[in-house]
Short mmCIF file of C-alpha atoms and ligand atoms in Angstrom, two decimals:
data_model
loop_
_atom_site.label_atom_id
_atom_site.label_comp_id
_atom_site.label_asym_id
_atom_site.label_seq_id
_atom_site.Cartn_x
_atom_site.Cartn_y
_atom_site.Cartn_z
CA MET A 47 69.14 185.47 81.77
CA SER A 48 69.89 181.72 79.60
CA THR A 49 69.73 179.01 82.19
CA LEU A 50 73.14 177.45 83.32
CA ARG A 51 73.52 173.57 82.56
CA PHE A 52 75.01 171.64 85.56
CA ALA A 53 76.78 168.30 85.25
CA ILE A 54 77.70 166.52 88.84
CA ILE A 55 80.57 163.95 88.11
CA GLY A 56 80.12 161.69 91.69
CA CYS A 57 76.36 160.99 93.37
CA GLY A 58 77.77 160.07 96.38
CA GLY A 59 77.15 161.45 100.03
CA VAL A 60 78.37 164.78 99.15
CA THR A 61 76.74 165.25 96.28
CA LEU A 62 72.91 164.50 97.95
CA GLN A 63 74.09 166.32 100.87
CA ASN A 64 75.30 169.84 99.31
CA HIS A 65 75.69 169.97 95.74
CA LEU A 66 72.23 168.73 94.88
CA PRO A 67 69.71 170.46 96.89
CA GLY A 68 72.10 173.68 97.10
CA LEU A 69 71.55 173.51 93.20
CA VAL A 70 67.61 173.12 93.35
CA LEU A 71 67.55 176.76 95.31
CA CYS A 72 69.34 178.48 92.47
CA PRO A 73 67.28 180.06 89.79
CA ASP A 74 67.92 179.56 86.15
CA ALA A 75 70.43 177.00 87.21
CA LYS A 76 69.89 173.17 86.72
CA VAL A 77 71.47 170.05 86.88
CA VAL A 78 70.88 168.14 83.53
CA ALA A 79 73.39 165.64 83.80
CA LEU A 80 74.73 162.87 86.37
CA CYS A 81 77.74 160.44 86.03
CA ASP A 82 78.93 157.80 88.70
CA ASN A 83 81.15 154.60 88.03
CA ASP A 84 79.11 152.75 89.85
CA ALA A 85 75.35 151.94 87.80
CA PRO A 86 73.69 151.17 90.37
CA THR A 87 74.53 154.09 92.34
CA LEU A 88 74.01 156.42 88.85
CA ALA A 89 70.66 154.61 88.89
CA ARG A 90 69.26 155.35 92.17
CA ALA A 91 70.06 159.16 91.87
CA GLN A 92 68.63 159.07 88.49
CA GLU A 93 65.30 157.88 90.16
CA GLN A 94 65.77 160.50 93.39
CA THR A 95 66.25 163.39 90.52
CA GLY A 96 64.36 162.30 87.55
CA ILE A 97 67.57 163.03 85.38
CA ALA A 98 67.45 161.86 81.72
CA ILE A 99 71.29 161.77 80.93
CA ALA A 100 73.35 159.88 82.86
CA SER A 101 76.33 157.65 81.91
CA THR A 102 78.93 156.02 83.92
CA ARG A 103 81.92 157.46 82.49
CA HIS A 104 82.84 161.45 82.82
CA GLU A 105 84.24 161.59 79.77
CA GLU A 106 80.95 160.93 78.11
CA ILE A 107 79.44 164.29 80.27
CA VAL A 108 82.22 166.68 79.89
CA HIS A 109 82.10 166.86 76.92
CA ARG A 110 78.42 167.25 75.83
CA ASP A 111 77.74 171.00 74.59
CA ASP A 112 74.18 171.22 76.69
CA VAL A 113 76.59 171.44 79.91
CA ASP A 114 78.02 174.33 81.08
CA ALA A 115 79.55 173.58 84.39
CA VAL A 116 80.63 170.38 86.12
CA ILE A 117 80.82 170.03 89.98
CA VAL A 118 83.71 166.55 90.23
CA ALA A 119 82.55 165.03 93.65
CA THR A 120 84.29 161.62 93.81
CA PRO A 121 87.18 160.25 95.77
CA ASN A 122 90.34 162.41 95.50
CA PHE A 123 92.18 160.78 93.23
CA SER A 124 90.24 161.08 90.51
CA HIS A 125 89.98 164.74 91.01
CA PRO A 126 92.74 165.86 88.71
CA GLN A 127 91.57 163.72 85.75
CA ILE A 128 87.88 164.63 85.63
CA ALA A 129 88.78 168.40 86.42
CA LEU A 130 91.16 168.80 83.75
CA ASP A 131 89.00 167.07 80.85
CA ALA A 132 86.00 169.67 81.88
CA ILE A 133 88.15 172.18 81.67
CA ALA A 134 89.70 171.36 78.21
CA ASN A 135 85.89 170.99 77.15
CA GLY A 136 85.73 174.96 78.31
CA LYS A 137 83.46 174.03 81.37
CA HIS A 138 83.62 175.92 84.80
CA VAL A 139 84.29 173.10 87.36
CA LEU A 140 83.87 173.34 91.29
CA CYS A 141 85.95 170.68 92.49
CA GLU A 142 85.39 169.23 96.00
CA LYS A 143 88.63 168.79 98.15
CA PRO A 144 91.03 168.36 98.57
CA LEU A 145 91.57 168.86 94.66
CA ALA A 146 94.34 166.32 94.75
CA LEU A 147 96.93 163.93 96.13
CA ASN A 148 99.97 166.49 95.76
CA HIS A 149 100.62 170.04 95.31
CA ALA A 150 101.97 169.81 92.19
CA ASP A 151 98.42 168.37 90.38
CA SER A 152 96.23 171.00 92.47
CA ARG A 153 98.94 173.75 90.86
CA ALA A 154 98.38 172.22 87.48
CA MET A 155 94.62 172.14 87.95
CA ALA A 156 94.28 176.00 89.41
CA ALA A 157 97.06 176.85 85.94
CA ALA A 158 94.38 174.63 83.52
CA ALA A 159 91.57 176.76 84.84
CA ASP A 160 93.42 180.12 84.27
CA SER A 161 94.63 179.71 81.52
CA ALA A 162 91.31 178.27 79.73
CA GLY A 163 89.56 181.34 81.33
CA VAL A 164 86.60 178.93 82.78
CA ARG A 165 85.70 179.94 86.67
CA HIS A 166 87.16 177.35 89.50
CA MET A 167 86.17 176.67 92.86
CA THR A 168 87.10 174.18 95.61
CA ALA A 169 84.60 173.16 98.27
CA PHE A 170 85.39 174.60 101.21
CA THR A 171 82.37 174.37 102.39
CA TYR A 172 83.07 175.41 106.22
CA ARG A 173 83.96 179.28 104.70
CA PHE A 174 80.06 179.30 104.20
CA VAL A 175 79.26 178.98 108.18
CA PRO A 176 77.47 182.59 108.60
CA ALA A 177 79.66 183.08 111.98
CA MET A 178 83.07 182.06 110.12
CA ARG A 179 82.18 184.86 107.32
CA TYR A 180 81.39 187.47 110.13
CA LEU A 181 84.87 186.42 111.53
CA ALA A 182 86.73 186.98 108.09
CA HIS A 183 85.09 190.41 107.98
CA LEU A 184 85.94 191.43 111.69
CA ILE A 185 89.54 190.49 111.10
CA GLN A 186 89.76 191.86 107.62
CA ARG A 187 88.38 195.30 109.11
CA GLY A 188 91.47 195.48 111.63
CA ASP A 189 89.41 194.00 115.13
CA LEU A 190 92.17 191.24 116.43
CA GLY A 191 95.47 193.67 115.64
CA GLN A 192 98.24 192.48 115.45
CA PRO A 193 97.51 188.20 114.80
CA TYR A 194 99.77 186.53 117.84
CA HIS A 195 98.21 182.77 117.67
CA TYR A 196 95.97 180.89 115.64
CA ARG A 197 94.33 177.64 116.98
CA SER A 198 91.91 175.08 115.32
CA CYS A 199 90.36 171.84 116.76
CA ARG A 200 88.70 169.13 114.80
CA LEU A 201 87.09 165.98 117.19
CA GLN A 202 85.21 163.26 115.59
CA ASP A 203 84.64 159.51 116.73
CA TRP A 204 84.37 157.59 114.20
CA GLY A 205 85.79 154.51 116.05
CA THR A 206 87.57 151.37 113.77
CA ARG A 207 84.57 151.18 111.71
CA GLY A 208 85.46 150.68 107.80
CA LEU A 209 85.85 154.06 105.57
CA GLY A 210 85.33 152.92 102.13
CA TRP A 211 88.31 154.76 99.50
CA ARG A 212 88.89 157.07 102.74
CA GLN A 213 91.44 154.55 104.56
CA VAL A 214 93.07 153.70 100.86
CA LYS A 215 96.03 156.03 100.34
CA LYS A 216 96.08 155.43 96.56
CA LEU A 217 92.79 156.62 96.51
CA ALA A 218 92.60 159.25 99.30
CA GLY A 219 96.20 160.25 99.75
CA THR A 220 96.00 161.35 103.44
CA GLY A 221 93.27 160.37 106.20
CA GLU A 222 92.29 162.84 108.35
CA LEU A 223 94.42 165.28 106.93
CA GLY A 224 92.58 165.48 103.94
CA ASP A 225 89.43 164.86 104.87
CA MET A 226 89.26 167.46 107.52
CA LEU A 227 91.91 169.11 108.33
CA SER A 228 92.11 170.85 104.97
CA HIS A 229 89.16 172.67 105.77
CA ARG A 230 90.53 173.93 108.89
CA ILE A 231 94.33 174.60 106.70
CA ASP A 232 92.33 176.74 104.55
CA PHE A 233 90.63 178.75 107.38
CA ALA A 234 93.83 179.25 108.86
CA HIS A 235 94.71 180.90 105.19
CA LEU A 236 91.97 183.01 105.36
CA LEU A 237 92.07 184.71 108.52
CA ILE A 238 95.73 184.56 109.27
CA GLY A 239 97.46 184.55 106.00
CA PRO A 240 100.07 182.29 104.00
CA MET A 241 102.16 179.87 106.17
CA ARG A 242 106.11 179.95 106.76
CA ARG A 243 107.28 176.28 108.28
CA LEU A 244 105.56 173.94 110.10
CA ILE A 245 106.24 170.81 112.04
CA ALA A 246 104.11 167.57 111.65
CA ASN A 247 103.22 163.70 113.43
CA THR A 248 100.36 161.65 112.49
CA ARG A 249 99.56 158.38 113.57
CA VAL A 250 97.87 154.77 112.19
CA PHE A 251 96.12 153.76 115.44
CA HIS A 252 93.92 151.35 113.51
CA PRO A 253 95.75 149.51 110.36
CA ILE A 254 92.40 147.57 110.07
CA ARG A 255 89.17 149.44 109.89
CA GLY A 256 86.23 147.64 108.71
CA GLY A 257 88.12 144.35 107.79
CA GLN A 258 90.34 145.88 105.70
CA THR A 259 93.88 147.58 105.54
CA ASN A 260 93.83 151.11 106.70
CA ASP A 261 97.16 152.77 105.54
CA LEU A 262 95.90 156.12 106.31
CA ASP A 263 96.50 158.54 109.32
CA ASP A 264 93.52 158.27 112.11
CA CYS A 265 94.96 162.20 113.36
CA VAL A 266 97.10 164.62 112.63
CA ALA A 267 98.98 168.00 114.68
CA ILE A 268 100.35 171.00 112.84
CA LEU A 269 102.75 173.41 114.91
CA ALA A 270 103.11 176.09 112.70
CA ASP A 271 104.61 179.74 111.98
CA PHE A 272 102.92 182.04 109.33
CA GLN A 273 104.71 184.41 107.26
CA ASN A 274 103.41 187.29 109.56
CA GLY A 275 104.60 185.94 112.87
CA ALA A 276 101.71 184.56 114.33
CA THR A 277 102.06 180.56 115.61
CA GLY A 278 99.15 178.25 114.55
CA VAL A 279 98.18 174.68 116.44
CA LEU A 280 95.97 172.24 114.46
CA GLU A 281 94.79 169.10 115.45
CA SER A 282 92.31 166.57 114.20
CA SER A 283 91.45 163.33 115.01
CA LYS A 284 89.08 160.68 113.84
CA LEU A 285 89.46 159.17 117.75
CA ALA A 286 87.87 161.35 120.00
CA SER A 287 85.55 158.96 121.52
CA GLY A 288 82.16 160.35 122.61
CA ARG A 289 82.87 162.93 120.56
CA ASN A 290 79.93 162.11 117.71
CA GLU A 291 80.50 161.60 114.02
CA SER A 292 78.89 164.45 112.58
CA TRP A 293 79.45 168.37 111.96
CA ARG A 294 78.10 168.79 115.52
CA SER A 295 80.88 167.25 116.96
CA LEU A 296 83.79 169.77 117.96
CA ASP A 297 85.40 172.16 115.38
CA TYR A 298 86.96 175.10 117.06
CA VAL A 299 88.96 177.82 116.00
CA GLU A 300 90.43 180.18 118.32
CA ILE A 301 92.33 183.05 117.41
CA ASN A 302 94.52 185.72 120.09
CA GLY A 303 95.61 188.98 118.30
CA SER A 304 97.16 192.01 120.00
CA GLU A 305 93.40 193.56 120.53
CA ARG A 306 91.10 190.89 121.14
CA SER A 307 90.46 187.19 120.98
CA PHE A 308 87.62 185.42 119.11
CA VAL A 309 86.60 181.70 119.39
CA PHE A 310 84.56 180.24 116.34
CA ILE A 311 82.51 176.85 116.96
CA THR A 312 80.89 176.02 113.87
CA GLY A 313 77.92 173.66 115.71
CA GLU A 314 77.09 177.83 116.72
CA TRP A 315 76.61 178.62 113.64
CA ASN A 316 75.24 182.48 114.35
CA LYS A 317 77.33 183.32 117.24
CA LEU A 318 81.28 183.91 118.13
CA GLN A 319 82.73 184.20 121.28
CA THR A 320 85.20 187.65 121.48
CA GLY A 321 87.47 189.29 124.89
CA ILE A 322 89.34 192.32 125.01
CA VAL A 323 93.01 192.77 125.88
CA GLY A 324 93.05 193.13 129.51
CA GLY A 325 89.53 192.49 129.65
CA PRO A 326 86.88 190.64 132.07
CA GLY A 327 87.08 187.82 129.82
CA MET A 328 85.28 185.78 126.58
CA GLU A 329 81.64 186.92 125.91
CA THR A 330 79.15 186.06 123.09
CA ILE A 331 78.70 188.50 120.06
CA GLU A 332 75.67 187.55 118.08
CA ILE A 333 76.19 187.44 114.01
CA PRO A 334 74.53 190.12 111.99
CA LYS A 335 71.42 188.88 109.71
CA GLU A 336 72.98 190.49 106.85
CA PHE A 337 76.21 187.24 107.25
CA TRP A 338 73.12 184.74 107.82
CA LYS A 339 73.60 183.87 104.25
CA THR A 340 75.84 185.03 101.20
CA PRO A 341 75.33 187.97 99.20
CA GLY A 342 72.24 187.46 97.07
CA SER A 343 72.01 183.83 98.28
CA PRO A 344 68.79 182.44 97.11
CA ARG A 345 68.87 180.41 100.65
CA ASP A 346 66.23 181.59 103.34
CA PRO A 347 68.44 181.10 106.83
CA SER A 348 65.17 180.33 108.64
CA LYS A 349 64.41 177.23 107.30
CA GLY A 350 65.63 173.83 107.63
CA ASP A 351 68.43 173.28 109.94
CA PRO A 352 71.70 176.13 109.68
CA LEU A 353 74.27 173.34 110.33
CA VAL A 354 72.89 171.73 107.11
CA THR A 355 72.08 174.45 105.22
CA PHE A 356 74.45 176.57 105.05
CA ARG A 357 76.55 174.13 102.91
CA TYR A 358 73.87 175.62 100.02
CA ASP A 359 75.78 178.96 99.76
CA GLN A 360 78.34 177.30 97.92
CA ALA A 361 76.24 176.57 95.27
CA TRP A 362 75.06 179.92 94.91
CA GLU A 363 78.60 181.24 95.18
CA PHE A 364 79.98 179.20 91.68
CA VAL A 365 76.25 179.93 90.05
CA ASP A 366 77.03 184.04 90.94
CA ALA A 367 80.65 183.72 89.83
CA ILE A 368 79.75 182.10 86.50
CA ARG A 369 77.22 185.05 85.88
CA ALA A 370 79.36 187.72 86.96
CA GLN A 371 82.23 186.11 84.96
CA ARG A 372 84.45 186.63 88.37
CA PRO A 373 86.52 184.39 90.18
CA CYS A 374 85.08 182.12 93.02
CA VAL A 375 85.89 182.39 96.31
CA PRO A 376 87.57 179.86 97.38
CA SER A 377 89.13 179.11 94.12
CA PHE A 378 91.75 176.53 93.23
CA HIS A 379 94.40 178.52 94.22
CA ASP A 380 92.82 178.29 97.60
CA GLY A 381 92.89 174.90 97.35
CA ALA A 382 96.24 174.52 96.08
CA ARG A 383 97.43 176.45 98.90
CA ALA A 384 96.10 174.30 101.19
CA GLN A 385 97.27 171.02 99.29
CA ARG A 386 101.07 172.67 99.78
CA VAL A 387 100.58 172.64 103.48
CA MET A 388 99.37 168.99 103.71
CA ASP A 389 102.25 167.99 101.05
CA ALA A 390 104.92 169.61 103.53
CA ALA A 391 102.98 167.96 106.63
CA VAL A 392 102.92 164.80 105.14
CA LEU A 393 107.33 165.11 104.60
CA SER A 394 107.19 166.80 108.33
CA ALA A 395 105.57 163.48 109.38
CA LYS A 396 107.54 161.27 107.79
CA THR A 397 111.17 163.19 108.47
CA ARG A 398 110.37 164.24 112.02
CA GLN A 399 111.96 167.42 110.53
CA TRP A 400 110.31 170.92 110.25
CA VAL A 401 109.33 171.73 107.00
CA GLU A 402 109.87 175.42 104.88
CA LEU A 403 107.20 177.06 102.84
CA ASP A 404 108.01 179.81 101.54
CA GLU A 405 110.78 178.63 99.38
CA ASP A 406 109.41 179.58 96.07
CA SER A 407 106.28 181.30 96.78
CA LYS A 408 105.50 184.35 98.78
CA SER A 409 101.91 183.71 98.13
CA GLY A 410 102.40 180.68 99.87
CA GLU A 411 101.08 178.79 96.91
N1 NAD B 840 83.33 169.55 100.99
C1 NAD B 840 82.72 169.10 102.04
O1 NAD B 840 82.36 170.01 103.05
C2 NAD B 840 82.92 167.66 102.16
C3 NAD B 840 82.04 166.66 102.81
C4 NAD B 840 82.00 165.09 102.11
C5 NAD B 840 83.05 165.14 101.25
N2 NAD B 840 83.44 166.14 100.69
C6 NAD B 840 84.04 165.23 99.22
O2 NAD B 840 83.99 164.83 98.67
C7 NAD B 840 84.37 163.96 97.49
C8 NAD B 840 83.46 162.61 97.79
O3 NAD B 840 82.77 162.39 98.63
P1 NAD B 840 82.06 161.65 99.57
O4 NAD B 840 81.67 161.47 100.65
O5 NAD B 840 80.92 161.89 98.47
O6 NAD B 840 82.16 160.00 99.05
P2 NAD B 840 81.30 158.80 98.21
O7 NAD B 840 82.19 157.40 98.45
O8 NAD B 840 79.93 158.70 99.11
O9 NAD B 840 80.55 159.14 96.81
C9 NAD B 840 81.80 159.29 95.89
C10 NAD B 840 80.85 158.92 94.21
O10 NAD B 840 81.79 158.57 93.57
C11 NAD B 840 81.75 157.55 92.70
N3 NAD B 840 83.06 157.26 91.79
C12 NAD B 840 83.89 157.09 92.27
N4 NAD B 840 84.78 157.22 90.74
C13 NAD B 840 84.76 157.96 89.99
C14 NAD B 840 84.74 158.28 88.59
N5 NAD B 840 86.03 157.83 88.27
N6 NAD B 840 84.02 158.68 87.91
C15 NAD B 840 82.57 158.78 88.29
N7 NAD B 840 81.58 158.80 89.32
C16 NAD B 840 82.91 157.90 90.51
C17 NAD B 840 81.15 156.48 93.48
O11 NAD B 840 80.77 155.58 92.97
C18 NAD B 840 80.68 156.90 94.62
O12 NAD B 840 79.24 157.14 94.28
C19 NAD B 840 85.55 163.93 98.81
O13 NAD B 840 87.13 163.99 97.91
C20 NAD B 840 85.28 164.06 99.77
O14 NAD B 840 87.14 164.33 100.27
C21 NAD B 840 83.76 167.57 100.69
#
């Protein structure tokens, strides 16, 4: 089997935390090139990894014949250009969420990748939590019955600190909506299906963060109707004081159906709560061992902190899809679907109106 050669564009937090350690685990896969437009960051990443090929310009990396696939892990506004340049050079692309600053751009990325025949993947990393994968399996099997309600709640305590590019509209697009709620919008699509309409509220509590202007939402709430008749309530905030800042803070999903309910909490990676209709209440169920990692993943789930290491299965999904020449899950289409909801939420928060989502697409994309 020939070695798959990866380039990573953007050597900041998520690359060091997720992408590099995930790819290191994959056999016959190698990161051969790095790019960061900040020279000291690039030099640090090179020093840590020993990777020789490096540039501060992505254009110099994505055209190389010795690169098969590209991971885009830069601030949101730069994703479309880098991804499109990589696709134009025939590279497979894993792009961080949110794919773009708006739905039209994310859809164009999906269309370009499809017509180039390359693999494309959106980094909705929390799909790889074992409990989420098992929950999706149970719902697909029909255990829920008719879906009534989808509820998600992401609560973190980021206080008033500076957020760098994350607090600048032209660089990030949205605040809490794209940063945190995009994953939970993706959960909703995975578990329930496309939304039909929504109304949203966003709020900037701190227009100054770290001494700089913050023009993006500190919190967001969405009330939704799904195409299958279910209702949804999605809330996410950076200002849930005392909740802690990391992924260990609350990330809760509850789904109620005609047969039973399920509760997923990211921090409880190998457990779900469930209760049957008319039953005595919720009970905890363990996630079967075969769901502790994605099929074929080289990761040993007994090694490391499971709240960190589930993320490495994302790299395996990308590698495996390239080798098998099958679509990645989640793909750019899933990224575009979430972006469509985000655009609608921004419009709704501005107009204070319900926004319909299914006018031009039954798939929700
Ligand atoms: N999937 C997840 O769980 C997850 C987690 C964290 C971040 N993210 C996403 O990953 C992306 C990066 O986030 P981060 O936290 O790593 O940010 P970061 O600021 O830590 O790192 C981004 C890096 O990109 C570099 N950069 C900026 N513009 C560039 C360009 N044009 N070319 C090359 N390099 C460039 C910066 O110098 C920086 O080193 C964002 O889209 C974010 O939403 C996803």
